[in-house]
Short mmCIF file of C-alpha atoms in Angstrom, two decimals:
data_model
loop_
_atom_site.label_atom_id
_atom_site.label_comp_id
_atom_site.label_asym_id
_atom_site.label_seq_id
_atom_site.Cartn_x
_atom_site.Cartn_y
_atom_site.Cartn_z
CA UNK A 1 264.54 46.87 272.96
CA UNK A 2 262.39 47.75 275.83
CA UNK A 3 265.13 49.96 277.39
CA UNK A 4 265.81 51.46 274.01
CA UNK A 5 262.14 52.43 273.58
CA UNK A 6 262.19 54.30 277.08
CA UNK A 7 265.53 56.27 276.14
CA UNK A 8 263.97 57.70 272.88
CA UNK A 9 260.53 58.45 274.92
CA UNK A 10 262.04 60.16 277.14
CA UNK A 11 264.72 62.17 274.64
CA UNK A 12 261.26 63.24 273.07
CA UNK A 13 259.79 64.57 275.92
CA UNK A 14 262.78 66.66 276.85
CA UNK A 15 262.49 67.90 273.69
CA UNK A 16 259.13 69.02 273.40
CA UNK A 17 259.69 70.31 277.36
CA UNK A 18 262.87 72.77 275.36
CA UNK A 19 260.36 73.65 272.58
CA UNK A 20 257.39 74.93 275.04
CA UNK A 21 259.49 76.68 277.28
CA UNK A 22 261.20 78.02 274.08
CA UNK A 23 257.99 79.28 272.87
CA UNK A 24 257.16 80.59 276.58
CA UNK A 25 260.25 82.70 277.01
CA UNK A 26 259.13 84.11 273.07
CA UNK A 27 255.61 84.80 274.44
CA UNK A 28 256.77 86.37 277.40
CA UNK A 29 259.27 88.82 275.86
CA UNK A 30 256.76 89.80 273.37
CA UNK A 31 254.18 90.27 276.05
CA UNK A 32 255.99 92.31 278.30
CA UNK A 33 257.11 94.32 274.65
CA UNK A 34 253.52 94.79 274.76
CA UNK A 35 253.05 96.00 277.86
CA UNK A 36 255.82 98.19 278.38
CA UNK A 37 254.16 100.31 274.42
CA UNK A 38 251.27 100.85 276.12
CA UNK A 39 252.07 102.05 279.58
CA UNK A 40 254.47 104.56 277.73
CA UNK A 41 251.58 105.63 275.48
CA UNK A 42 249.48 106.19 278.67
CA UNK A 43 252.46 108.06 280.08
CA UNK A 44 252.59 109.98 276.74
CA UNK A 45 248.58 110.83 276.72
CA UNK A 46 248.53 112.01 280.36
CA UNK A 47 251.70 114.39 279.64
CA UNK A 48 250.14 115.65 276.64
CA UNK A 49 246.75 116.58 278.01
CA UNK A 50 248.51 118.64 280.94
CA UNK A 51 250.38 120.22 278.54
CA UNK A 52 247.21 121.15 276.03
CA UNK A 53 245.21 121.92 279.15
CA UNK A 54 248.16 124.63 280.89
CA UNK A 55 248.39 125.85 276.75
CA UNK A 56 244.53 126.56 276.59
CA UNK A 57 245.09 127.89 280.47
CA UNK A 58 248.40 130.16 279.14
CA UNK A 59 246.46 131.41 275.68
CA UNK A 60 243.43 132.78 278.05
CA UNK A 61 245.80 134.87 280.14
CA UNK A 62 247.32 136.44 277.20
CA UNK A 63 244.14 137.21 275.54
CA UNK A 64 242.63 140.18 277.07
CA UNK A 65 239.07 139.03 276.16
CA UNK A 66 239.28 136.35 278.70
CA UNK A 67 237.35 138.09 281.57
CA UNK A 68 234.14 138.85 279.32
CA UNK A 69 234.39 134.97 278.19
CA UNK A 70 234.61 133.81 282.07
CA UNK A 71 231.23 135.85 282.33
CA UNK A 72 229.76 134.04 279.91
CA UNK A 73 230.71 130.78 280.92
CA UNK A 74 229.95 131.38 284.61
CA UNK A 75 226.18 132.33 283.35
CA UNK A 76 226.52 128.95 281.31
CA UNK A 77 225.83 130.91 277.95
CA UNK A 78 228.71 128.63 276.52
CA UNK A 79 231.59 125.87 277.16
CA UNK A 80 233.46 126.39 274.34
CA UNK A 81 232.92 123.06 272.74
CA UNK A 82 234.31 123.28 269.84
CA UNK A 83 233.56 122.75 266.79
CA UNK A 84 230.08 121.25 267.81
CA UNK A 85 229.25 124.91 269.25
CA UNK A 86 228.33 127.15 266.29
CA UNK A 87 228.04 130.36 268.19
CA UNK A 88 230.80 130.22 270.65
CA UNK A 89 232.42 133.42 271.71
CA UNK A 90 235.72 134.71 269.70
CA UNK A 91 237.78 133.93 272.83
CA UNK A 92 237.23 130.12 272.54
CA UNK A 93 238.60 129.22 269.07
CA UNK A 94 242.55 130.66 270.21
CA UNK A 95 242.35 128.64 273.33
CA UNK A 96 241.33 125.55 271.47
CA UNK A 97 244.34 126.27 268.76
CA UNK A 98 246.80 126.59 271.48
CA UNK A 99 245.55 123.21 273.33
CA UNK A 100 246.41 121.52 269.85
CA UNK A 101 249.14 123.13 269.03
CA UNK A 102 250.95 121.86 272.39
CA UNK A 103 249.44 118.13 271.85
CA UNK A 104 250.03 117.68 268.36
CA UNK A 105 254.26 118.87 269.22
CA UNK A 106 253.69 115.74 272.44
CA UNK A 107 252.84 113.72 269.68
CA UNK A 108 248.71 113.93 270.43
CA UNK A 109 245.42 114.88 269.18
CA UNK A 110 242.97 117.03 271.11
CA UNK A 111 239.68 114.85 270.90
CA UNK A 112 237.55 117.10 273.19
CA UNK A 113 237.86 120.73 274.45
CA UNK A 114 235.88 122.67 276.94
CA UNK A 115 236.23 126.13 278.71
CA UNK A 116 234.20 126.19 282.23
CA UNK A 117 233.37 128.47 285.10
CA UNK A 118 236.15 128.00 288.28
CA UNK A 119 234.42 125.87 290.81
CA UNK A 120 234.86 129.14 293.68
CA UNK A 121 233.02 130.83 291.11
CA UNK A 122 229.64 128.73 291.69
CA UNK A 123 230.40 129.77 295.74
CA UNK A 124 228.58 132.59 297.42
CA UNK A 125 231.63 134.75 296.27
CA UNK A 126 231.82 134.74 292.13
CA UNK A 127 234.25 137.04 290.65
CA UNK A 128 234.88 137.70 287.28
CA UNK A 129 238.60 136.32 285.35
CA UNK A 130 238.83 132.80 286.23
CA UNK A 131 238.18 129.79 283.78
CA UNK A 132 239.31 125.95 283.80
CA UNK A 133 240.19 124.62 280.53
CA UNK A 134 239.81 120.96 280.06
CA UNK A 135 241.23 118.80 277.44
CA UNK A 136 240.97 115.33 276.23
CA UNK A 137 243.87 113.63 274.00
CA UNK A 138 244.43 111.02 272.49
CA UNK A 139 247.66 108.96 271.46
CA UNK A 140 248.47 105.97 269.40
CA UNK A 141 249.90 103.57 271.41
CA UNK A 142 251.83 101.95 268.81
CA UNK A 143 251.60 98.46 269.54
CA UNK A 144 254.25 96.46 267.73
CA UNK A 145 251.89 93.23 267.24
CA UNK A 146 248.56 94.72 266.99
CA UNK A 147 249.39 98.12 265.13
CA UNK A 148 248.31 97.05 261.42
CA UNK A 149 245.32 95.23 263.00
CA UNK A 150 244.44 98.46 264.79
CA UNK A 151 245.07 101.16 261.65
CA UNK A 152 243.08 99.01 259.65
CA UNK A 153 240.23 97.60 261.37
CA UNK A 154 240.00 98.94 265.28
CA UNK A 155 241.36 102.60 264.84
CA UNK A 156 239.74 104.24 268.16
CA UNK A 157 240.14 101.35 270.47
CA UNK A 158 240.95 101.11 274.00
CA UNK A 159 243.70 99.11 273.15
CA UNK A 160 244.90 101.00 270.45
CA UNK A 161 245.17 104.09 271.63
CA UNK A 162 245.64 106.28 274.82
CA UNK A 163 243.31 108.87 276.29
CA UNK A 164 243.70 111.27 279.05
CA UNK A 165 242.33 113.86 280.12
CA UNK A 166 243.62 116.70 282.22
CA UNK A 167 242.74 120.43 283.48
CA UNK A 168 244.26 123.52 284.20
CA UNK A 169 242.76 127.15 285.46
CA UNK A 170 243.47 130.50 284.85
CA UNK A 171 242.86 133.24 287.18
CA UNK B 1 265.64 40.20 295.83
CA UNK B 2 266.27 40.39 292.35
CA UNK B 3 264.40 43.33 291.15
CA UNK B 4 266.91 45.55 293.87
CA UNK B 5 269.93 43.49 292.76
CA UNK B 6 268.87 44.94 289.36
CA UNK B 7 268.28 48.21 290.19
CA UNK B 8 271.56 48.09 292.28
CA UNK B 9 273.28 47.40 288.79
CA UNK B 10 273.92 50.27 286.36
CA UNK B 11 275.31 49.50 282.66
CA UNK B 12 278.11 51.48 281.01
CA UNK B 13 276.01 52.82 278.66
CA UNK B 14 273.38 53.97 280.66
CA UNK B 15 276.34 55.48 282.53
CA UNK B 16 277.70 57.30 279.52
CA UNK B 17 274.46 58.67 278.98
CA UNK B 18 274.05 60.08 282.43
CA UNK B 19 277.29 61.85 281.97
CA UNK B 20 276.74 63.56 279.03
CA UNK B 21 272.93 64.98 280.47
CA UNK B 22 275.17 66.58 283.42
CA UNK B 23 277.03 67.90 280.51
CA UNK B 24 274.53 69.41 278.38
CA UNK B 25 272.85 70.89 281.95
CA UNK B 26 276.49 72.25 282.58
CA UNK B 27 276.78 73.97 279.33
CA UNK B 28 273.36 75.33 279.37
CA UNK B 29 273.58 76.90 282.31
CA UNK B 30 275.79 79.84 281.19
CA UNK B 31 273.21 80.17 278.22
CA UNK B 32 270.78 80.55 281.10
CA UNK B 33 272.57 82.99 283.15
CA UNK B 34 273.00 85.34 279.69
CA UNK B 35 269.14 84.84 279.08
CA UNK B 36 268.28 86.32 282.63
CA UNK B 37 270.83 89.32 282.29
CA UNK B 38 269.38 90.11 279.03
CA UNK B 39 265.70 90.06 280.77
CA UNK B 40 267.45 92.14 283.72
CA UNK B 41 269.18 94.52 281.05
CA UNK B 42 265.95 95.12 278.75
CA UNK B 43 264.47 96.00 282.23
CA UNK B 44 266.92 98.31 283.38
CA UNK B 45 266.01 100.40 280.04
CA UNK B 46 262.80 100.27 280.51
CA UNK B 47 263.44 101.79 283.92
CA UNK B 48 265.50 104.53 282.40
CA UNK B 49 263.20 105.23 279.35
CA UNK B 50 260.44 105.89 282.03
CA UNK B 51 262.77 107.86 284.25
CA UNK B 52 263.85 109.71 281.23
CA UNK B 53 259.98 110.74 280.28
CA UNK B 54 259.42 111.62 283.58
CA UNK B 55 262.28 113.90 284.07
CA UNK B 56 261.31 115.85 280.82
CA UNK B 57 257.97 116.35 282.23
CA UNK B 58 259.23 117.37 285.09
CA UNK B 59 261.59 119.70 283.75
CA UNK B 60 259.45 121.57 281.15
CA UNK B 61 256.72 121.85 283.51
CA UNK B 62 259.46 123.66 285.98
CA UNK B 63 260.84 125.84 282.98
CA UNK B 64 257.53 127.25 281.49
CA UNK B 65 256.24 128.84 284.77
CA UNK B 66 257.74 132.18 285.64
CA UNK B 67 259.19 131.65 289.04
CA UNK B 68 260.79 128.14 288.07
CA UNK B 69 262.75 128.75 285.61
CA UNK B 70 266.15 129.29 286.51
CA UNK B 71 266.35 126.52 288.76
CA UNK B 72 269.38 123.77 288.36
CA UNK B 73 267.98 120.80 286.52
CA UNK B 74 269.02 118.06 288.81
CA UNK B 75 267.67 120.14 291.63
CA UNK B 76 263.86 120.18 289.67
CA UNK B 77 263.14 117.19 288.60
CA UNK B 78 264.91 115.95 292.04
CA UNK B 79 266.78 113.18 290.05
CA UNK B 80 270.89 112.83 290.79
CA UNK B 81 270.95 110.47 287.65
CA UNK B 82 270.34 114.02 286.04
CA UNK B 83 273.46 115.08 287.02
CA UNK B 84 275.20 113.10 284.42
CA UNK B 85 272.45 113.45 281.43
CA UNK B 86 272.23 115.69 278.66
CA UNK B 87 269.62 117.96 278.99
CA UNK B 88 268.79 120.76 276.69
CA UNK B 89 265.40 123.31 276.15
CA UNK B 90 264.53 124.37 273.10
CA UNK B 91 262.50 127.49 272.54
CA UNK B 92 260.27 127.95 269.38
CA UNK B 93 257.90 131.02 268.59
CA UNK B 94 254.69 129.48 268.27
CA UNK B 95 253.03 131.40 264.86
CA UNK B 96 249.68 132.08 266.04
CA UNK B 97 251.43 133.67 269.45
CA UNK B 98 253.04 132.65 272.20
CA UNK B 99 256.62 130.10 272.44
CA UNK B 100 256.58 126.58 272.77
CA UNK B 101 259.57 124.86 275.12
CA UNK B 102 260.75 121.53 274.47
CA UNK B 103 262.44 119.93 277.26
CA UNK B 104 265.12 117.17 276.19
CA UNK B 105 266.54 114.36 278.10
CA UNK B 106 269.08 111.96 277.17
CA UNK B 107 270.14 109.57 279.80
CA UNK B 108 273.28 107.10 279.82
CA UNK B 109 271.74 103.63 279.64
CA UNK B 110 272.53 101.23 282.39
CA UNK B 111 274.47 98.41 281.17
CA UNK B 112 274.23 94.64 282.57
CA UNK B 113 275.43 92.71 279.14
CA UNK B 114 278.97 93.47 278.88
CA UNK B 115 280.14 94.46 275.38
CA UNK B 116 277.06 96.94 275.52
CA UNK B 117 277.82 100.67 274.09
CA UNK B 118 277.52 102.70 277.40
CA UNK B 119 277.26 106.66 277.57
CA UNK B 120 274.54 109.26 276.32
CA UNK B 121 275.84 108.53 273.01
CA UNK B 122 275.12 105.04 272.86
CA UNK B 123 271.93 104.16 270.75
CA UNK B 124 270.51 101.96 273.92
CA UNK B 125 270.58 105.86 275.84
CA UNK B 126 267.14 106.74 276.92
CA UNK B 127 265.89 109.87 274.96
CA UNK B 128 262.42 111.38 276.44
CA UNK B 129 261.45 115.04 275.24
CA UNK B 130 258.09 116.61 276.28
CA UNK B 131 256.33 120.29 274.96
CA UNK B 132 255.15 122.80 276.76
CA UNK B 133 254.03 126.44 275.88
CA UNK B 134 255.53 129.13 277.78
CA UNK B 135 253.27 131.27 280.68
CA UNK B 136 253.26 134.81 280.11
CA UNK B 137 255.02 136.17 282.82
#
């Protein structure tokens, strides 16, 4: 009886020993699921701001009213932060178009744009025709537990989304 | 003296029992080894998703800059696996000015799990594309 007891005990705790490291090997795939969405989103964001940044960068070299709107910037009359700057030069609002253009086709929103003086320019040397354009993005990370959790209640979380930010100059 | 003569002694039963554990451990152990080569295979395509992103990067970055961009692919991105992936550019005339490239990259998967559908067409292939807008040269 006693020896039948012990069998069964121990039958049981095999079982429950399959069950947890069932559930483990479930947890684990899932987390590592997990993991792998949101390094690829951060991989995603970081691509996506170079490419909005080297947009903004490549929209400034094509528009010829770039060296009047590095003047301005140099003497810190603007940074083209858009939209929260209401009198921003004409030269700004193409850059900015350009920078989410390129993010939105990388699957990306810009979140925050600015247009500033080179750093030789604040040397004993400044020149005219040279402007760093820096972008923030951001990108869902599209996490396959959390993602109704994060559209509905947490939609600009860390964990929920991706930001980067990245620069590029012209001139 | 008795408890080890008892010890000593093992039943048919009990011996019965023993034999079919070593066959259940047997049997799972194939199940085991297919577990770990699934884990190894979902890594390897991982690997190649993330190579995949990385070449696209790589290669639009190379092909919207004027003195880049009639350089070899594999030779770019510095990746032989390139040699054997599909790669294609896209060009699109952005409307407010300018032309957006698209860099595509579709790598054979790696496979692990026999019975696996190998080659770029295979749905497991690692597909990475990444935008870029073209310098004016």
């Amino acid at each position: 009886m006693l020896s039948r007891r012990r069998h069964l005990r121990g039958r049981g705790a095999s079982s429950l020993l399959l069950l947890g490291a069932s559930w483990l090997v479930l947890a684990g795939g899932l987390g590592a699921g997990e993991v792998v969405a949101v390094t690829a989103a951060d991989a995603r964001s970081e691509q996506a701001a170079a490419a909005a940044a080297h947009a903004a960068a490549a929209e400034l070299a094509a528009d010829p009213g770039a060296g009047a709107l590095s003047v301005e910037l140099q003497a810190a009359r603007t940074a083209c932060h858009l939209p929260e700057e209401t009198a921003a030069p004409a030269a700004c609002a193409p850059a900015r178009v350009a920078a989410q253009r390129v993010a939105r086709a990388n699957g990306a929103g810009v979140v925050d744009f600015l247009l500033g003086p080179d750093p030789r320019d604040r040397g004993p040397e400044p020149a005219p025709g040279r402007i760093v354009a820096v972008v923030t993005v951001e990108v869902e990370r599209g996490l396959p537990l959390l993602r109704r959790l994060c559209a509905r209640h947490r939609p600009g979380a860390a964990l929920c989304v991706a930001r980067a930010t990245a620069a590029a100059r012209w001139g | 003296m008795r408890r080890s003569g008892r010890r000593g002694v093992v039943g048919p039963a009990v011996r019965g029992q023993r034999g079919a554990e070593t066959l259940e451990l047997v049997a799972g152990l194939p199940l085991l080894g297919i577990v770990v080569t699934a884990l190894l295979q979902g890594a390897a395509l991982v690997e190649e998703h993330a190579r995949a992103a990385a070449d696209a990067r790589e290669l639009v970055r190379h092909r919207v800059v004027c003195d880049h961009r009639d350089a070899p692919p594999a030779v770019v991105a510095g990746d032989p696996a390139l040699r054997s992936a599909r790669v294609t550019f896209t060009r699109a005339a952005d409307p407010a000015g300018g032309t957006l490239v698209t860099a595509t990259v579709v790598l054979a998967p790696r496979i692990l799990l026999p019975g696996l559908p190998a080659g770029p067409e295979s749905p497991l292939a690692a597909r990475a594309a990444a935008t870029m807008r073209e310098e004016p040269c």
